[in-house]
Tab-separated table of C-alpha atoms in Angstrom:
chain	number	residue	atom	x	y	z
A	818	MET	CA	-32.423	29.908	31.803
A	819	LYS	CA	-33.152	26.233	31.054
A	820	LYS	CA	-32.470	25.380	34.712
A	821	ILE	CA	-34.987	27.981	35.898
A	822	ILE	CA	-37.682	26.660	33.541
A	823	LEU	CA	-36.990	23.098	34.668
A	824	ILE	CA	-37.316	24.088	38.344
A	825	LEU	CA	-40.612	25.876	37.695
A	826	LEU	CA	-41.998	22.864	35.853
A	827	THR	CA	-40.904	20.287	38.414
A	828	ALA	CA	-41.789	22.275	41.582
A	829	PRO	CA	-45.519	21.318	41.537
A	830	LEU	CA	-44.597	17.650	41.025
A	831	ILE	CA	-42.214	17.733	43.994
A	832	LEU	CA	-44.832	19.480	46.160
A	833	PHE	CA	-47.490	16.934	45.166
A	834	ALA	CA	-45.114	14.074	45.929
A	835	GLN	CA	-44.490	15.468	49.406
A	836	HIS	CA	-48.236	15.776	50.093
A	837	SER	CA	-48.886	12.237	48.893
A	838	LYS	CA	-46.551	10.896	51.569
A	839	LEU	CA	-48.477	12.689	54.308
A	840	ASN	CA	-51.701	10.756	53.701
A	841	LEU	CA	-53.782	13.938	53.637
A	842	GLU	CA	-57.357	14.279	52.473
A	843	CYS	CA	-57.842	17.001	49.832
A	844	LYS	CA	-60.668	18.417	51.951
A	845	THR	CA	-58.114	19.203	54.644
A	846	CYS	CA	-56.967	22.242	52.671
A	847	HIS	CA	-59.478	22.646	49.811
A	848	SER	CA	-63.163	23.456	50.194
A	849	CYS	CA	-64.183	22.263	46.692
A	850	ASP	CA	-64.019	18.839	45.038
A	851	ILE	CA	-61.835	19.859	42.085
A	852	PRO	CA	-59.385	22.660	42.980
A	853	THR	CA	-57.678	24.342	40.022
A	854	LYS	CA	-54.848	26.788	39.593
A	855	GLU	CA	-57.334	29.595	38.925
A	856	ASN	CA	-59.552	28.580	41.823
A	857	PRO	CA	-57.623	26.581	44.435
A	858	CYS	CA	-60.479	27.215	46.941
A	859	LEU	CA	-58.127	27.020	49.902
A	860	ILE	CA	-59.931	27.014	53.215
A	861	ASP	CA	-59.134	29.618	55.864
A	862	CYS	CA	-56.955	27.874	58.373
A	863	PRO	CA	-53.572	28.321	60.020
A	864	ARG	CA	-51.208	26.072	58.151
A	865	GLU	CA	-47.732	26.325	59.659
A	866	GLU	CA	-48.162	28.918	62.381
A	867	LEU	CA	-50.756	31.342	63.665
A	868	ILE	CA	-50.716	34.762	62.031
A	869	TRP	CA	-51.963	38.021	63.524
A	870	ILE	CA	-52.454	41.378	61.887
A	871	ASP	CA	-53.801	43.942	64.329
A	872	GLN	CA	-56.226	46.434	62.849
A	873	LYS	CA	-57.613	49.719	64.106
A	874	PRO	CA	-61.062	49.549	65.743
A	875	GLU	CA	-62.574	51.856	63.121
A	876	GLU	CA	-61.542	49.432	60.367
A	877	ALA	CA	-63.784	46.707	61.763
A	878	PRO	CA	-67.592	46.439	62.011
A	879	ARG	CA	-69.247	48.472	64.745
A	880	ILE	CA	-72.036	45.992	65.481
A	881	ILE	CA	-72.133	42.215	64.915
A	882	LYS	CA	-75.284	40.135	65.269
A	883	ILE	CA	-74.350	36.720	66.628
A	884	ASP	CA	-77.048	34.474	65.248
A	885	LYS	CA	-75.302	31.322	64.022
A	886	ILE	CA	-76.215	29.304	67.091
A	887	LYS	CA	-79.882	28.269	66.810
A	888	GLU	CA	-80.254	25.384	69.214
A	889	THR	CA	-82.769	27.164	71.443
A	890	ASN	CA	-85.675	29.573	71.054
A	891	LEU	CA	-85.304	31.077	74.523
A	892	TYR	CA	-83.242	34.071	73.456
A	893	GLU	CA	-82.832	36.567	70.648
A	894	PRO	CA	-79.507	36.730	68.799
A	895	SER	CA	-76.814	38.473	70.816
A	896	ILE	CA	-75.946	41.989	69.643
A	897	PHE	CA	-72.218	42.364	70.074
A	898	ASP	CA	-70.724	45.874	70.212
A	899	HIS	CA	-67.572	44.969	68.335
A	900	TYR	CA	-66.304	48.537	68.133
A	901	ALA	CA	-66.413	49.025	71.901
A	902	HIS	CA	-64.595	45.765	72.574
A	903	SER	CA	-61.959	46.260	69.867
A	904	ASP	CA	-61.332	49.814	71.059
A	905	MET	CA	-60.724	48.654	74.625
A	906	SER	CA	-58.668	45.658	73.508
A	907	VAL	CA	-55.897	47.997	72.337
A	908	MET	CA	-54.804	48.144	75.984
A	909	SER	CA	-54.649	44.413	76.480
A	910	GLY	CA	-53.436	42.414	73.510
A	911	ASP	CA	-55.310	43.842	70.521
A	912	CYS	CA	-57.303	41.709	68.058
A	913	ARG	CA	-55.536	38.481	68.991
A	914	ILE	CA	-57.465	38.233	72.264
A	915	CYS	CA	-60.380	36.867	70.246
A	916	HIS	CA	-59.015	36.346	66.739
A	917	HIS	CA	-56.412	33.643	67.212
A	918	TYR	CA	-55.772	33.500	63.462
A	919	ASN	CA	-56.069	36.789	61.609
A	920	PRO	CA	-54.020	36.872	58.378
A	921	PRO	CA	-53.449	40.058	56.322
A	922	GLY	CA	-56.564	41.403	54.631
A	923	ASN	CA	-58.744	38.503	55.746
A	924	ILE	CA	-60.543	38.662	59.080
A	925	ILE	CA	-61.505	35.091	59.886
A	926	SER	CA	-64.870	34.666	61.591
A	927	CYS	CA	-65.101	32.365	64.601
A	928	SER	CA	-67.316	29.904	62.750
A	929	LYS	CA	-64.567	29.209	60.211
A	930	CYS	CA	-62.728	27.185	62.827
A	931	HIS	CA	-65.377	26.536	65.494
A	932	SER	CA	-68.340	24.452	64.406
A	933	PRO	CA	-71.833	25.933	64.975
A	934	GLN	CA	-73.034	22.381	65.697
A	935	ARG	CA	-72.197	20.871	69.057
A	936	LYS	CA	-70.153	17.844	68.038
A	937	ARG	CA	-68.016	16.023	70.552
A	938	ASN	CA	-65.724	14.185	68.128
A	939	ASP	CA	-62.790	16.563	68.645
A	940	ILE	CA	-62.728	17.850	72.202
A	941	SER	CA	-59.417	19.668	71.655
A	942	LYS	CA	-61.292	22.488	69.890
A	943	PRO	CA	-64.446	23.996	71.455
A	944	ASP	CA	-67.535	24.396	69.324
A	945	LEU	CA	-68.809	27.865	68.451
A	946	LYS	CA	-71.055	28.250	71.483
A	947	ALA	CA	-68.301	27.182	73.861
A	948	ALA	CA	-65.760	29.450	72.164
A	949	TYR	CA	-68.052	32.475	72.505
A	950	HIS	CA	-68.855	31.793	76.132
A	951	ARG	CA	-65.305	31.046	77.152
A	952	LEU	CA	-64.109	34.382	75.790
A	953	CYS	CA	-66.977	36.470	77.133
A	954	ILE	CA	-67.520	34.922	80.537
A	955	SER	CA	-63.873	35.031	81.640
A	956	CYS	CA	-63.732	38.824	81.239
A	957	HIS	CA	-67.227	39.691	82.414
A	958	ARG	CA	-66.991	37.518	85.514
A	959	GLU	CA	-63.836	39.314	86.663
A	960	TRP	CA	-65.037	42.742	85.620
A	961	SER	CA	-68.646	42.979	86.795
A	962	GLY	CA	-69.486	39.571	88.163
A	963	GLU	CA	-72.574	39.468	85.926
A	964	VAL	CA	-72.603	36.306	83.838
A	965	GLU	CA	-76.339	35.624	83.641
A	966	CYS	CA	-77.649	34.749	80.179
A	967	VAL	CA	-79.671	37.975	79.973
A	968	SER	CA	-76.450	39.970	80.360
A	969	CYS	CA	-75.822	39.324	76.666
A	970	HIS	CA	-79.021	37.731	75.358
A	971	ALA	CA	-82.430	39.394	75.226
A	972	PRO	CA	-85.330	37.016	75.947
A	973	ALA	CA	-87.178	35.702	72.873
A	974	GLY	CA	-89.758	38.158	71.572
A	975	SER	CA	-88.103	41.075	73.333
A	976	GLN	CA	-87.491	44.325	71.473
A	977	LYS	CA	-84.487	45.137	73.660
A	978	ASN	CA	-81.927	44.649	70.867
A	979	ALA	CA	-83.963	46.246	68.086
A	980	SER	CA	-82.943	49.799	68.917
A	981	TYR	CA	-79.352	49.083	69.938
A	982	LYS	CA	-76.819	51.343	68.251
A	983	ALA	CA	-73.079	51.491	68.675
A	984	LYS	CA	-71.695	54.637	70.188
A	985	GLU	CA	-70.517	56.983	67.476
A	986	LYS	CA	-67.537	58.266	69.425
A	987	LYS	CA	-64.083	58.022	67.891
A	988	SER	CA	-62.987	56.139	70.988
A	989	ILE	CA	-65.154	54.400	73.552
A	990	HIS	CA	-62.546	54.555	76.280
A	991	PRO	CA	-61.538	57.965	77.666
A	992	GLU	CA	-58.047	59.096	76.754
A	993	ILE	CA	-55.447	57.721	79.139
A	994	LYS	CA	-52.787	60.274	79.974
A	995	ALA	CA	-49.529	58.622	80.885
A	996	PRO	CA	-48.035	59.939	84.139
A	997	VAL	CA	-44.574	61.440	84.360
A	998	LYS	CA	-43.887	59.273	87.386
A	999	LYS	CA	-45.671	56.992	89.828
A	1000	VAL	CA	-44.669	56.229	93.406
A	1001	TYR	CA	-45.692	52.790	94.648
A	1002	THR	CA	-45.896	51.784	98.304
A	1003	THR	CA	-44.717	48.211	98.898
A	1004	ASP	CA	-44.334	45.799	101.815
A	1005	PHE	CA	-40.547	45.601	101.403
A	1006	THR	CA	-39.078	46.536	104.805
A	1007	ASP	CA	-35.740	47.844	103.477
A	1008	GLY	CA	-37.418	50.276	101.076
A	1009	LYS	CA	-41.145	50.718	100.987
A	1010	LEU	CA	-41.245	53.208	98.096
A	1011	VAL	CA	-40.607	52.485	94.421
A	1012	THR	CA	-40.389	55.589	92.241
A	1013	PHE	CA	-41.188	54.668	88.669
A	1014	TYR	CA	-40.515	57.309	86.017
A	1015	HIS	CA	-43.060	56.315	83.402
A	1016	GLU	CA	-42.250	59.071	80.880
A	1017	GLU	CA	-38.551	58.292	81.196
A	1018	HIS	CA	-39.075	54.640	80.303
A	1019	ASN	CA	-41.393	55.541	77.457
A	1020	LYS	CA	-39.529	58.448	75.827
A	1021	THR	CA	-35.919	58.146	76.980
A	1022	PHE	CA	-35.515	54.383	76.992
A	1023	GLY	CA	-37.836	53.903	74.008
A	1024	TYR	CA	-40.325	51.379	75.394
A	1025	GLU	CA	-43.734	51.000	73.768
A	1026	CYS	CA	-46.868	50.698	75.897
A	1027	SER	CA	-47.292	47.090	74.774
A	1028	ASP	CA	-43.842	46.152	76.143
A	1029	CYS	CA	-45.243	46.362	79.658
A	1030	HIS	CA	-49.018	46.428	79.226
A	1031	LYS	CA	-49.695	43.813	76.551
A	1032	ASN	CA	-51.176	41.387	79.081
A	1033	GLU	CA	-53.208	43.989	80.915
A	1034	SER	CA	-56.893	43.518	81.484
A	1035	CYS	CA	-59.768	45.966	81.925
A	1036	VAL	CA	-60.205	44.285	85.291
A	1037	LYS	CA	-57.111	46.000	86.634
A	1038	CYS	CA	-58.977	49.312	86.738
A	1039	HIS	CA	-62.627	48.239	86.695
A	1040	ALA	CA	-62.768	45.159	88.928
A	1041	VAL	CA	-65.574	45.061	91.485
A	1042	ASN	CA	-63.371	43.252	94.010
A	1043	LYS	CA	-60.183	45.321	94.192
A	1044	SER	CA	-58.641	43.194	96.950
A	1045	ALA	CA	-58.604	40.176	94.641
A	1046	LEU	CA	-56.162	41.988	92.352
A	1047	LYS	CA	-53.310	42.038	94.859
A	1048	ALA	CA	-50.455	40.210	93.169
A	1049	SER	CA	-47.418	38.410	94.535
A	1050	PRO	CA	-43.945	40.014	94.367
A	1051	VAL	CA	-43.017	37.554	91.608
A	1052	ILE	CA	-45.834	38.833	89.382
A	1053	LEU	CA	-45.150	42.460	90.282
A	1054	HIS	CA	-41.480	42.037	89.401
A	1055	SER	CA	-42.178	40.169	86.155
A	1056	LYS	CA	-42.383	43.327	84.043
A	1057	CYS	CA	-39.283	44.869	85.596
A	1058	SER	CA	-37.215	41.679	85.430
A	1059	LYS	CA	-36.868	42.003	81.655
A	1060	CYS	CA	-34.255	44.695	82.298
A	1061	HIS	CA	-33.568	44.611	86.045
A	1062	ASP	CA	-32.125	41.740	88.046
A	1063	THR	CA	-34.968	41.188	90.510
A	1064	GLU	CA	-33.457	37.924	91.758
A	1065	ASP	CA	-30.364	39.544	93.299
A	1066	ILE	CA	-31.238	40.705	96.816
A	1067	ASN	CA	-28.323	43.162	96.669
A	1068	SER	CA	-29.878	45.045	93.752
A	1069	CYS	CA	-33.190	45.840	95.477
A	1070	ALA	CA	-31.929	49.337	96.364
A	1071	VAL	CA	-31.867	50.213	92.660
A	1072	CYS	CA	-35.672	50.613	92.800
A	1073	HIS	CA	-36.619	50.426	96.504
A	1074	ALA	CA	-35.980	53.233	98.995
A	1075	ASN	CA	-37.694	54.983	101.889
A	1076	ILE	CA	-37.726	58.283	99.995
A	1077	GLU	CA	-38.632	59.175	96.417
A	1078	LYS	CA	-35.712	58.534	94.093
A	1079	PRO	CA	-34.519	61.133	91.545
A	1080	PRO	CA	-34.669	60.424	87.777
A	1081	PHE	CA	-32.045	58.299	86.066
A	1082	ASN	CA	-28.582	59.848	86.007
A	1083	HIS	CA	-26.173	58.178	83.604
A	1084	LYS	CA	-23.024	59.373	85.396
A	1085	GLN	CA	-24.172	58.328	88.862
A	1086	ARG	CA	-25.548	54.986	87.704
A	1087	VAL	CA	-22.780	53.735	85.409
A	1088	GLY	CA	-19.948	56.236	85.891
A	1089	PHE	CA	-20.042	57.555	82.312
A	1090	ASP	CA	-20.918	61.236	81.944
A	1091	ILE	CA	-23.055	61.849	78.847
A	1092	SER	CA	-24.058	65.400	79.722
A	1093	LYS	CA	-21.365	67.123	77.663
A	1094	PHE	CA	-21.299	65.364	74.319
A	1095	HIS	CA	-24.010	62.685	74.265
A	1096	SER	CA	-26.996	64.311	75.983
A	1097	ASP	CA	-28.886	64.865	72.711
A	1098	LEU	CA	-28.589	61.248	71.618
A	1099	LYS	CA	-31.293	58.656	72.108
A	1100	CYS	CA	-30.305	55.637	74.173
A	1101	SER	CA	-30.750	53.443	71.103
A	1102	ARG	CA	-27.847	55.154	69.322
A	1103	CYS	CA	-25.449	53.379	71.676
A	1104	HIS	CA	-27.624	50.606	73.106
A	1105	VAL	CA	-28.784	49.112	69.843
A	1106	THR	CA	-30.372	45.963	71.328
A	1107	LYS	CA	-33.781	46.881	72.710
A	1108	GLY	CA	-34.055	46.309	76.436
A	1109	LYS	CA	-30.314	45.723	76.911
A	1110	PHE	CA	-28.351	48.605	78.400
A	1111	THR	CA	-25.279	46.818	79.729
A	1112	GLY	CA	-22.024	45.536	78.310
A	1113	LEU	CA	-20.797	48.689	76.540
A	1114	LYS	CA	-17.238	49.916	77.029
A	1115	LYS	CA	-16.442	53.472	78.083
A	1116	GLU	CA	-13.584	53.871	75.608
A	1117	CYS	CA	-14.497	56.310	72.815
A	1118	LYS	CA	-13.024	54.046	70.160
A	1119	SER	CA	-15.601	51.325	70.906
A	1120	CYS	CA	-18.172	53.481	69.090
A	1121	HIS	CA	-16.160	56.040	67.152
A	1122	GLY	CA	-13.117	54.058	66.072
A	1123	ILE	CA	-9.604	55.402	66.487
A	1124	TRP	CA	-9.365	59.199	66.296
A	1125	THR	CA	-6.462	60.930	64.609
A	1126	VAL	CA	-5.671	64.516	63.636
A	1127	ASP	CA	-7.053	63.705	60.184
A	1128	ASN	CA	-10.523	62.484	61.159
A	1129	PHE	CA	-11.322	64.480	64.323
A	1130	ASP	CA	-12.192	68.186	64.499
A	1131	HIS	CA	-11.151	69.295	67.972
A	1132	LYS	CA	-13.450	72.334	67.738
A	1133	VAL	CA	-16.446	70.162	68.712
A	1134	THR	CA	-15.017	69.955	72.246
A	1135	GLY	CA	-15.163	73.755	72.658
A	1136	LEU	CA	-11.422	74.206	72.224
A	1137	ILE	CA	-9.709	75.193	68.945
A	1138	LEU	CA	-6.125	73.958	69.077
A	1139	ASP	CA	-3.417	76.483	68.287
A	1140	GLU	CA	-0.921	75.974	65.465
A	1141	VAL	CA	1.558	74.318	67.796
A	1142	HIS	CA	-0.829	71.634	69.069
A	1143	VAL	CA	-3.051	71.110	66.026
A	1144	GLU	CA	-0.698	68.511	64.578
A	1145	PHE	CA	-0.388	66.499	67.785
A	1146	GLU	CA	-1.937	63.065	68.073
A	1147	CYS	CA	-4.693	62.648	70.678
A	1148	GLU	CA	-2.502	60.479	72.911
A	1149	ASN	CA	-0.005	63.319	73.410
A	1150	CYS	CA	-2.470	65.128	75.684
A	1151	HIS	CA	-4.994	62.394	76.502
A	1152	GLN	CA	-3.127	59.465	77.936
A	1153	GLU	CA	-6.113	57.270	78.777
A	1154	PRO	CA	-8.740	55.735	76.427
A	1155	THR	CA	-11.766	57.809	77.547
A	1156	TYR	CA	-9.999	61.137	76.789
A	1157	ARG	CA	-11.375	62.593	80.028
A	1158	ILE	CA	-8.021	63.451	81.620
A	1159	LYS	CA	-5.976	66.197	79.984
A	1160	SER	CA	-2.266	66.453	80.782
A	1161	CYS	CA	0.489	68.821	79.731
A	1162	ASP	CA	3.374	67.204	81.622
A	1163	ASN	CA	4.106	64.823	78.784
A	1164	CYS	CA	5.776	67.756	77.026
A	1165	HIS	CA	5.874	70.605	79.595
A	1166	ASP	CA	7.348	70.802	83.063
A	1167	ASP	CA	6.025	74.277	83.768
A	1168	LYS	CA	2.446	74.034	82.457
A	1169	SER	CA	-0.696	72.267	83.522
A	1170	TYR	CA	-4.340	71.954	82.452
A	1171	PRO	CA	-6.767	73.716	82.933
A	1172	LYS	CA	-4.654	76.714	83.939
A	1173	ASP	CA	-2.804	76.512	80.624
A	1174	LYS	CA	-4.789	75.645	77.500
A	1175	PRO	CA	-3.399	74.542	74.131
A	1176	GLY	CA	-5.637	76.875	72.125
A	1177	LYS	CA	-8.748	79.085	72.206
A	1178	VAL	CA	-11.895	78.239	74.186
A	1179	ILE	CA	-15.179	78.787	72.295
A	1180	LYS	CA	-18.832	78.369	73.132
A	1181	ARG	CA	-20.324	75.063	72.040
């Protein structure tokens, strides 16, 4: 107990000693002149690493008036439809697109880090005006091509923004229904079609939308210039290469063909039939590392351990062993580690499976 008290008493002294060696100004972390334990007045800033907490669009303000930049009288404050933008951002990176530092329960405004005054002392961090424009212009230029000032700013004295109201819909963007499959036409001469089973990847393999679409942009669907969106094979393969070897020219036929490919078949693809006893299991029950589906052994014991007559109920296979065979060890009839091959000749010269069965067949 004495050791614990001593540690608690000396911890602040050790922490202070460490800070004193760093030659830091108190104002670097504290907004007041005399911080106390009750009121440390810590400023909002990322200290060791950036933190993001994504929030639902309805938890944030619907409309934000951007009026902290007052270096000109040419325009009215910009009325920013925050709800519309946050709702659409769910498809392409969530809150972190704009909020680079967003700790739990504390949404940090842009002006906390970006100065409203245009100071050129630290060019590594843009001022508030530059930060706003860099975020807005990059998206709007690609999307609509309209980047004139009046696209966001009403002229001074205008009543354009006075009556602006955010849409009261639950979601600005129409509901996106995920397809069961999509067939892509490519330029690959040895297989122009790629059949992508979207529902299979989402439900069977357990991928979230953000695993593939986290870097998506509204531009992909809404760009004015569609031809500019044509990507190189390297970019197109980037999403698939997380799980598929897109570098091996011999593996192209896994996805590419000149006809539509059927859905994934575990037996045909890896030689292990899961239709009888494992069809109801999710992939993650066996493939516990997300995105990795290779490296497992086919032997039953690799997942189930060693079976014996004491820990295995043979009835689950659809065959109740008779009183003669119920005491036999598994290896007496199954002489290979996957238990697929049944053999009677280890004990019988005149019997064979499946003509002769060591018990009663039942419905599973």
